[in-house]
Short mmCIF file of C-alpha atoms in Angstrom, two decimals:
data_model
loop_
_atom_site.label_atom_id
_atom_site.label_comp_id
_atom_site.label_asym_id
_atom_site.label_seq_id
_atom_site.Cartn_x
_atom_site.Cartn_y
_atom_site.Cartn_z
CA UNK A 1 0.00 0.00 0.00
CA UNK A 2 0.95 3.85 -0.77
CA UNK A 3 1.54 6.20 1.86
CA UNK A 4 -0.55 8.53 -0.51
CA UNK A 5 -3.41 5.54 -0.26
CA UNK A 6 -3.02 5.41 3.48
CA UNK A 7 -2.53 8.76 3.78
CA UNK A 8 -5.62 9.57 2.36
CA UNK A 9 -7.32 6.39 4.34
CA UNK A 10 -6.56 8.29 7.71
CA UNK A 11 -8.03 11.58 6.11
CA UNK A 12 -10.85 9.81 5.39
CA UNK A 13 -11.11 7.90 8.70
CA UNK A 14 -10.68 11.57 10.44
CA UNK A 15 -13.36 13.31 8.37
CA UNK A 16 -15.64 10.92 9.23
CA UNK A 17 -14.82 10.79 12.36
CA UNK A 18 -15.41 14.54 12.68
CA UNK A 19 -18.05 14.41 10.68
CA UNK A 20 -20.11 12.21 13.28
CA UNK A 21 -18.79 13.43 16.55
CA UNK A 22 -20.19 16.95 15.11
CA UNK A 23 -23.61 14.82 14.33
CA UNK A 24 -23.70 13.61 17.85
CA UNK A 25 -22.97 16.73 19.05
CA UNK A 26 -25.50 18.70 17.66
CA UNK A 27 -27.98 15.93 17.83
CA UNK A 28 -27.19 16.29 22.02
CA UNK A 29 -27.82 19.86 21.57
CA UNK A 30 -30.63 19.98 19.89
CA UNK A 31 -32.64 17.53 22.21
CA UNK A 32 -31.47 19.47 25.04
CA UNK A 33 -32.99 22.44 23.03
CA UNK A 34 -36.04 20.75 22.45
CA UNK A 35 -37.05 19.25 25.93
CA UNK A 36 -36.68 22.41 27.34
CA UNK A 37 -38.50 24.13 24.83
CA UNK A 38 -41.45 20.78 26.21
CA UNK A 39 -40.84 21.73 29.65
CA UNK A 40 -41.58 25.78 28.81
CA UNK A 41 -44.81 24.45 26.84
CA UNK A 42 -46.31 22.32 29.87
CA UNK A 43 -45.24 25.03 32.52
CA UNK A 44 -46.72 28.30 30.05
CA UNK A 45 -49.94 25.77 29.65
CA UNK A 46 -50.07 24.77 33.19
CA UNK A 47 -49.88 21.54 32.47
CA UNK A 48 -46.78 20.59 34.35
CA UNK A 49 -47.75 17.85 37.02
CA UNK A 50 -50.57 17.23 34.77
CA UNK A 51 -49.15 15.69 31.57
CA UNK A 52 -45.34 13.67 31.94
CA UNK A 53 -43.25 12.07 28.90
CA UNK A 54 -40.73 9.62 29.26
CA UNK A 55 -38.12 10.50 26.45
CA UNK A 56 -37.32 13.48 24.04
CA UNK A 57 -35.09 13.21 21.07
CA UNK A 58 -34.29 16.14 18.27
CA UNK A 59 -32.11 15.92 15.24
CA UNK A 60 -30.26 19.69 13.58
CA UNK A 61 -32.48 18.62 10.69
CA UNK A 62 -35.95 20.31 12.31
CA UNK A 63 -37.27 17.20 13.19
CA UNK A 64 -38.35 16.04 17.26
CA UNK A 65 -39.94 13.55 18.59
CA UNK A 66 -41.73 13.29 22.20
CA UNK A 67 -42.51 9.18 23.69
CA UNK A 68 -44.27 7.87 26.24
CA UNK A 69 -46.87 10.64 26.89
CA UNK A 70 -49.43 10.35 29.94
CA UNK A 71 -52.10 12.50 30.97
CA UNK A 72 -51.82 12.30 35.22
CA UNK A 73 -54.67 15.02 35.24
CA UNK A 74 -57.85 13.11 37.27
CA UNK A 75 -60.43 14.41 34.95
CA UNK A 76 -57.93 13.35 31.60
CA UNK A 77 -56.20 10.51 33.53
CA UNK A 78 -55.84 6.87 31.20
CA UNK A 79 -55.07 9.11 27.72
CA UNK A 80 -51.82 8.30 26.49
CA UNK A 81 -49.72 8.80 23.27
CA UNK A 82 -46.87 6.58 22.06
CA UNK A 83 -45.39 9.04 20.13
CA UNK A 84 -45.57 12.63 18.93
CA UNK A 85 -43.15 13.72 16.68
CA UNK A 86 -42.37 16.60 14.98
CA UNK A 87 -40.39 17.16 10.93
CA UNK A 88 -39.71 19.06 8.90
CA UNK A 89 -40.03 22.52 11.05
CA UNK A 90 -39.08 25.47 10.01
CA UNK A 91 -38.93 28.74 12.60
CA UNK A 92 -38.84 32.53 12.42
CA UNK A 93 -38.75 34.58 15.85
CA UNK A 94 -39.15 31.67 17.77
CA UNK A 95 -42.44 30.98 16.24
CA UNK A 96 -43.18 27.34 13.68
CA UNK A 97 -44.06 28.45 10.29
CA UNK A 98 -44.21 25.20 9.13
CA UNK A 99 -44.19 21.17 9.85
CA UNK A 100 -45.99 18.35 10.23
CA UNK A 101 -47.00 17.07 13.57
CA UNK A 102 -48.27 13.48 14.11
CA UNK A 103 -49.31 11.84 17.52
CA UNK A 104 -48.76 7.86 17.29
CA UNK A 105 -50.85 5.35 19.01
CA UNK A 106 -53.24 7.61 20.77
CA UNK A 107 -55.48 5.71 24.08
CA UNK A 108 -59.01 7.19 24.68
CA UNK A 109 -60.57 4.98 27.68
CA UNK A 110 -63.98 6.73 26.55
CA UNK A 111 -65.95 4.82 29.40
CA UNK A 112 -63.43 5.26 32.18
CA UNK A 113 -63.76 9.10 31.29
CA UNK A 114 -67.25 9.11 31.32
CA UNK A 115 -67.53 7.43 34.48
CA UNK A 116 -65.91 10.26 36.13
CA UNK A 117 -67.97 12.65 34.69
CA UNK A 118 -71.59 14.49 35.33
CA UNK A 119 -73.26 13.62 32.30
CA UNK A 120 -76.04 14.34 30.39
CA UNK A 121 -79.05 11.87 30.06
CA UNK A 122 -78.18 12.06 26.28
CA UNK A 123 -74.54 12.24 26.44
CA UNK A 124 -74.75 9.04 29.05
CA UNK A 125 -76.67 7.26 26.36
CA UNK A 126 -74.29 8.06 23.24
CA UNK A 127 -71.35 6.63 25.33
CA UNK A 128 -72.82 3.53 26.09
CA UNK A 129 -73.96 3.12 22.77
CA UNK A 130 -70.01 3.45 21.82
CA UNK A 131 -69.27 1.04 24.20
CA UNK A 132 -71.62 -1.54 22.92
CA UNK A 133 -70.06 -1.04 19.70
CA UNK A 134 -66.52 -1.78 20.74
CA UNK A 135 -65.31 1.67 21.26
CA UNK A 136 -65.25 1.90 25.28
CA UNK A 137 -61.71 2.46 24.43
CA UNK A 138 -60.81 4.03 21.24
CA UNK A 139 -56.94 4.05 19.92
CA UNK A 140 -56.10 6.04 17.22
CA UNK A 141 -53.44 8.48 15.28
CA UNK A 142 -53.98 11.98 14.27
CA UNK A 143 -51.44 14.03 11.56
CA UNK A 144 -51.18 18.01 10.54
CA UNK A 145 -48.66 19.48 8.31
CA UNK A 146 -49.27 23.45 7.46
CA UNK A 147 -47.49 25.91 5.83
CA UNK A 148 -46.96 29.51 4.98
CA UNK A 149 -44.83 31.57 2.33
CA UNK A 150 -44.71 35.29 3.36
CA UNK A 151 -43.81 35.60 -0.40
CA UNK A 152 -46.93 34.36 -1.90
CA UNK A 153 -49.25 34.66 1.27
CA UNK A 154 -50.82 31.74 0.92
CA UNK A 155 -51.31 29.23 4.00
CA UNK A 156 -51.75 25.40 3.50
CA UNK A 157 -52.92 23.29 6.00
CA UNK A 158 -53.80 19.08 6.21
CA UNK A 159 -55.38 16.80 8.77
CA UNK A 160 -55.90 12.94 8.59
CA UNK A 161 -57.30 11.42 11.81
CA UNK A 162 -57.37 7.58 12.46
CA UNK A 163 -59.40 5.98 14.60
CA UNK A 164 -59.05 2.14 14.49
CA UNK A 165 -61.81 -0.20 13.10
CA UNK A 166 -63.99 3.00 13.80
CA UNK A 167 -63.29 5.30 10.55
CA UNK A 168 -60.51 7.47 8.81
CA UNK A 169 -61.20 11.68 7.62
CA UNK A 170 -58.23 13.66 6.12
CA UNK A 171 -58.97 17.13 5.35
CA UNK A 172 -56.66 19.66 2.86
CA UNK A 173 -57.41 23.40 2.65
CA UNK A 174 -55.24 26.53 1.40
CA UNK A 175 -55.92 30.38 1.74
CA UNK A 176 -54.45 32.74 -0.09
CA UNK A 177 -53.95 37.02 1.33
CA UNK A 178 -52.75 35.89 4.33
CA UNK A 179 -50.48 38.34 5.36
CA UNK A 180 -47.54 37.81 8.54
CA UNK A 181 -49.26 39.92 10.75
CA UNK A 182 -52.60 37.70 10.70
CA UNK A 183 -49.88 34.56 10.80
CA UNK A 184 -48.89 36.61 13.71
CA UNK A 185 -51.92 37.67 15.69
CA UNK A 186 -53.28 33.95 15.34
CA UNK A 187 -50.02 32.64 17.06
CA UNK A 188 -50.44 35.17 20.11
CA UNK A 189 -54.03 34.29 20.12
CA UNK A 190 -52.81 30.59 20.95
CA UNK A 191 -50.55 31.26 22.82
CA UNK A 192 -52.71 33.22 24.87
CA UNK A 193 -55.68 30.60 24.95
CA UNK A 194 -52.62 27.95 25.84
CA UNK A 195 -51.87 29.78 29.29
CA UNK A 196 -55.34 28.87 30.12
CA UNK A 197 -55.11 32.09 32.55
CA UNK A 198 -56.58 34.48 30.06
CA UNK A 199 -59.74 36.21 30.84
CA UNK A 200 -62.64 35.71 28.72
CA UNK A 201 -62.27 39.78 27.69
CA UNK A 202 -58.31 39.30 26.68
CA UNK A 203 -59.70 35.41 24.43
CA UNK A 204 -62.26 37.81 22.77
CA UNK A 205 -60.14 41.31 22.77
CA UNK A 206 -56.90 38.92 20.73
CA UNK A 207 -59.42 36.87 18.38
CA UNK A 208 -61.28 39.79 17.69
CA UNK A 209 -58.05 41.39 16.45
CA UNK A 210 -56.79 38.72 14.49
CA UNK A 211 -59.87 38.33 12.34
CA UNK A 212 -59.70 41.75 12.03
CA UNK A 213 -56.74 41.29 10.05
CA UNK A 214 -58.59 38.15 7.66
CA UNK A 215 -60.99 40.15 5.93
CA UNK A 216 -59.28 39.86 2.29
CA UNK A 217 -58.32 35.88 2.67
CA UNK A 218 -59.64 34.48 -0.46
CA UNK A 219 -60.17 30.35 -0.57
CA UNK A 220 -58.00 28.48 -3.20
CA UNK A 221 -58.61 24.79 -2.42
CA UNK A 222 -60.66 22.28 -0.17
CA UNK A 223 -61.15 19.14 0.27
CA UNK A 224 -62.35 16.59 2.51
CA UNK A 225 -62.58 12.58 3.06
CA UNK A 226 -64.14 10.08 5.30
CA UNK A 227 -64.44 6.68 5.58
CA UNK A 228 -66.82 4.99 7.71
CA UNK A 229 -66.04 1.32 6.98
CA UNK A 230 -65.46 0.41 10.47
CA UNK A 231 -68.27 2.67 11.72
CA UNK A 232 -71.54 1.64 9.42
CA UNK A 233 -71.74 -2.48 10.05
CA UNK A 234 -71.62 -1.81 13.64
CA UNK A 235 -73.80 1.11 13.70
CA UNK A 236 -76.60 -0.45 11.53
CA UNK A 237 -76.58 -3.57 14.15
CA UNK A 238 -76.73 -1.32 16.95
CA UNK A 239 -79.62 0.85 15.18
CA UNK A 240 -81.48 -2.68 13.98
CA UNK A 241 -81.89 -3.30 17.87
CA UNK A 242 -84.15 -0.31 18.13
CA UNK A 243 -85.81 -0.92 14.45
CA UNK A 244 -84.85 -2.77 11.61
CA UNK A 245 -83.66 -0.84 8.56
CA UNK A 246 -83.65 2.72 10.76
CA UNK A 247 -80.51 3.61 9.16
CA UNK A 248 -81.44 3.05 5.93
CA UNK A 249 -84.03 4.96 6.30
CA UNK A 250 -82.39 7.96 8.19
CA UNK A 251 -80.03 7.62 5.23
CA UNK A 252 -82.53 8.40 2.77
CA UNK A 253 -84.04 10.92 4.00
CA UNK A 254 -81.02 12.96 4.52
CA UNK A 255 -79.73 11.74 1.05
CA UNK A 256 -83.09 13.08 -0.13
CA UNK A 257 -83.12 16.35 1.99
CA UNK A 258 -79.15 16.73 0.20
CA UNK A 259 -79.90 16.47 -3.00
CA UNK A 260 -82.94 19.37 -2.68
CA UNK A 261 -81.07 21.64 -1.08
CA UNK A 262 -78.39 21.34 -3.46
CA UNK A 263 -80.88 21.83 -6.50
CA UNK A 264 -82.55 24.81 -4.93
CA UNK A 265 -78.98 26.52 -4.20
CA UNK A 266 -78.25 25.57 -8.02
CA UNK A 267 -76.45 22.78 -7.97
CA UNK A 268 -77.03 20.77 -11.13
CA UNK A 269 -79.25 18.19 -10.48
CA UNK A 270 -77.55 15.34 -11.55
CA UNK A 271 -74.65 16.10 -10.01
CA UNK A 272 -77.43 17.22 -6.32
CA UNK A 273 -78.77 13.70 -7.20
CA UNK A 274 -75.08 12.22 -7.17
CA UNK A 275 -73.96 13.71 -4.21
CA UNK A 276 -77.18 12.45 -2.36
CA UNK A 277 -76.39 8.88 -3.28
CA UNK A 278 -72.90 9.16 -2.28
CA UNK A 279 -73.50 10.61 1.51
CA UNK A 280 -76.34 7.68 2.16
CA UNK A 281 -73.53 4.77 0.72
CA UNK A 282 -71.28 6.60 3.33
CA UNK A 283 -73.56 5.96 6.53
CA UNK A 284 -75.40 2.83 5.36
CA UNK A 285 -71.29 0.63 3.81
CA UNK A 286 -69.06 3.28 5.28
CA UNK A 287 -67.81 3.89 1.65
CA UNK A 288 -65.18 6.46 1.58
CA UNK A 289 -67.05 10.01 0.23
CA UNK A 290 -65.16 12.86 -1.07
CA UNK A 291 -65.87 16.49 -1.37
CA UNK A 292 -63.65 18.54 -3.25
CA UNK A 293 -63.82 22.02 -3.97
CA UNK A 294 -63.02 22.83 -8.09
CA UNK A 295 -63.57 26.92 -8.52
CA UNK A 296 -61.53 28.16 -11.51
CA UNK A 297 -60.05 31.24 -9.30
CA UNK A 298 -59.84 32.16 -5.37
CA UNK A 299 -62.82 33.08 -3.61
CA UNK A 300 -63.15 35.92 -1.05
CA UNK A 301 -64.36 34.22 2.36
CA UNK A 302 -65.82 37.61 3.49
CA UNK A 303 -67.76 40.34 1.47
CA UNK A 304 -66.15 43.79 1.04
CA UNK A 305 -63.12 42.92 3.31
CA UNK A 306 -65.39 42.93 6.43
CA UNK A 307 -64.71 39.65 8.72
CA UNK A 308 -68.09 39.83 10.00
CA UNK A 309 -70.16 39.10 6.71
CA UNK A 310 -68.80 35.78 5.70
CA UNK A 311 -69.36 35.14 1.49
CA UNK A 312 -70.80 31.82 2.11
CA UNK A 313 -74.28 31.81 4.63
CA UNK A 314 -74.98 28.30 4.18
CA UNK A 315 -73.95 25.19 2.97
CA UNK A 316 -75.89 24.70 -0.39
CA UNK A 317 -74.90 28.48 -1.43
CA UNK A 318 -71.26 27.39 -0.73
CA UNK A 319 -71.01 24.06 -2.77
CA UNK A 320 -72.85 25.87 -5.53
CA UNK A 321 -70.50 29.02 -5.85
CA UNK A 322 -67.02 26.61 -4.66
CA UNK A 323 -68.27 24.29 -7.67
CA UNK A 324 -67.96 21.52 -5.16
CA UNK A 325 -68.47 17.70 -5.93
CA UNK A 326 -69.41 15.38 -3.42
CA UNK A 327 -68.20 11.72 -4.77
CA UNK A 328 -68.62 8.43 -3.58
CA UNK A 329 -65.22 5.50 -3.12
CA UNK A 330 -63.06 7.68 -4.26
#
């Protein structure tokens, strides 16, 4: 062997070597970062005492991820998470502009919460219908990415929620005129509500300000799934109890109800007729629906850049103007 071979062996040996003591180094620094960036969060929200984790790890590539969540809390007590971790992140001023979050392997002991509770003759009656259903306990995931470009203005935002052999929604919006300042206001507004010490005067005062600064936001895309496949068998042999074929009747009537509403706001009625069919297939199978927003150009959410008169007063009005298609197992 060369000594310019070895040589260059022992560089290369010594790069690396660099190379990953500097990883491990800034991988230590940034989990120190980031579990005292948790600890801030549960002492600002006051849930310190209330909420413990067993492990935080961080990476110098914006990514974090928090395990073995509890909630200690008595009226929350029993909720866990596996995992929630954090990518992609990107900061300004201290504050996430972007990311995606997802909590892993989410514990709901529905009936043990209930059973602690005051509730409702109503509210005592939906959760033992749950439980009857298989969902004393329900166990699930739940995932957001958003994101905003001061350039453009536009904000993006999707959510997916699992809950297991129960059903699946994922929903995928983007706004456009956002400015950095309404970015801004609804951060403090959260940050606020997350102290939990706020007066009901400073909640209203901060939201009240924030939406003042939304009233040009213009709608460029929406769209929206759900999937009921675990839901509907169970529900139809739980609603067969009190009368048989109650839910397909329920389902046609508000398949029927649909479809007029969507004619009278304008909707073509083929396409009223359509989405009629493909909301009673969603609560009689569970088949997956889709509604998806298809306008040509943005649309202003409010009228003459005034927060409090929203452009859309109800729902038929909206799918009309958003040219909106409801679909069915897609």
């Amino acid at each position: 062997m060369s000594k310019k071979v070895l040589i260059g062996g022992l560089v290369g040996v010594v790069v690396v070597g660099l190379a990953m003591g500097g990883w491990v180094y800034a991988t230590h620094k940034a989990t120190e970062f980031a579990r005292a960036e948790v600890d801030k969060f549960l002492v600002t929200s006051q849930l310190q005492g209330k909420v413990t984790y067993q492990e935080v790890t961080a990476s110098p590539l914006g990514s974090a991820s928090i395990k073995g969540i509890a909630v200690t809390a008595p009226e929350a007590q029993g909720v866990t998470i596996d995992e929630i971790s954090v990518k992609d992140a990107e900061f300004h001023d201290g504050k996430m502009y972007k990311g995606t979050l997802n909590a892993h392997g989410v514990k709901v002991p529905l009936v043990e919460l209930a059973n602690r509770q005051t509730l409702s003759p109503s509210d005592q009656q939906l959760v033992q219908g749950m439980a009857r259903m298989g969902y004393g306990v329900l166990y699930g995931d739940l995932g957001m990415t958003s994101g905003y470009d001061a350039k453009s203005q536009q904000a993006t935002s999707v959510l997916s929620l699992s809950i297991k052999d129960m059903l699946t929604l994922s929903l995928d919006v983007g706004y456009g005129n956002v400015s950095e300042e309404l970015i801004k206001s609804f951060m403090a507004f959260s940050e606020l509500a997350a102290t939990g010490t706020a007066s009901q005067q400073q909640m209203v005062g901060q939201l009240l300000g924030a939406l003042g600064q939304a009233g040009n936001v213009t709608l460029l895309n929406n769209s929206f799934r759900v999937d009921l496949q675990g839901l509907a068998p169970r529900l139809q042999k739980e609603l067969d109890k009190e009368q048989p074929g109650l839910l397909a009747q329920q389902a046609g009537v508000l398949s029927q109800t649909l479809s007029q509403g969507l004619i009278k706001a304008g909707v073509a009625q083929a396409d009223a007729q359509k989405a009629g069919t493909a909301v009673s297939e969603l609560l009689q199978k569970g088949t997956p629906l889709t509604v998806k927003s298809n306008m040509a150009v943005p649309l202003p959410v409010f009228k003459n850049g005034n927060f409090m008169m929203p452009a859309f007063t109800d729902v038929g009005t909206y799918l009309a103007v958003t040219k909106t298609t409801i679909s069915s197992g897609t």
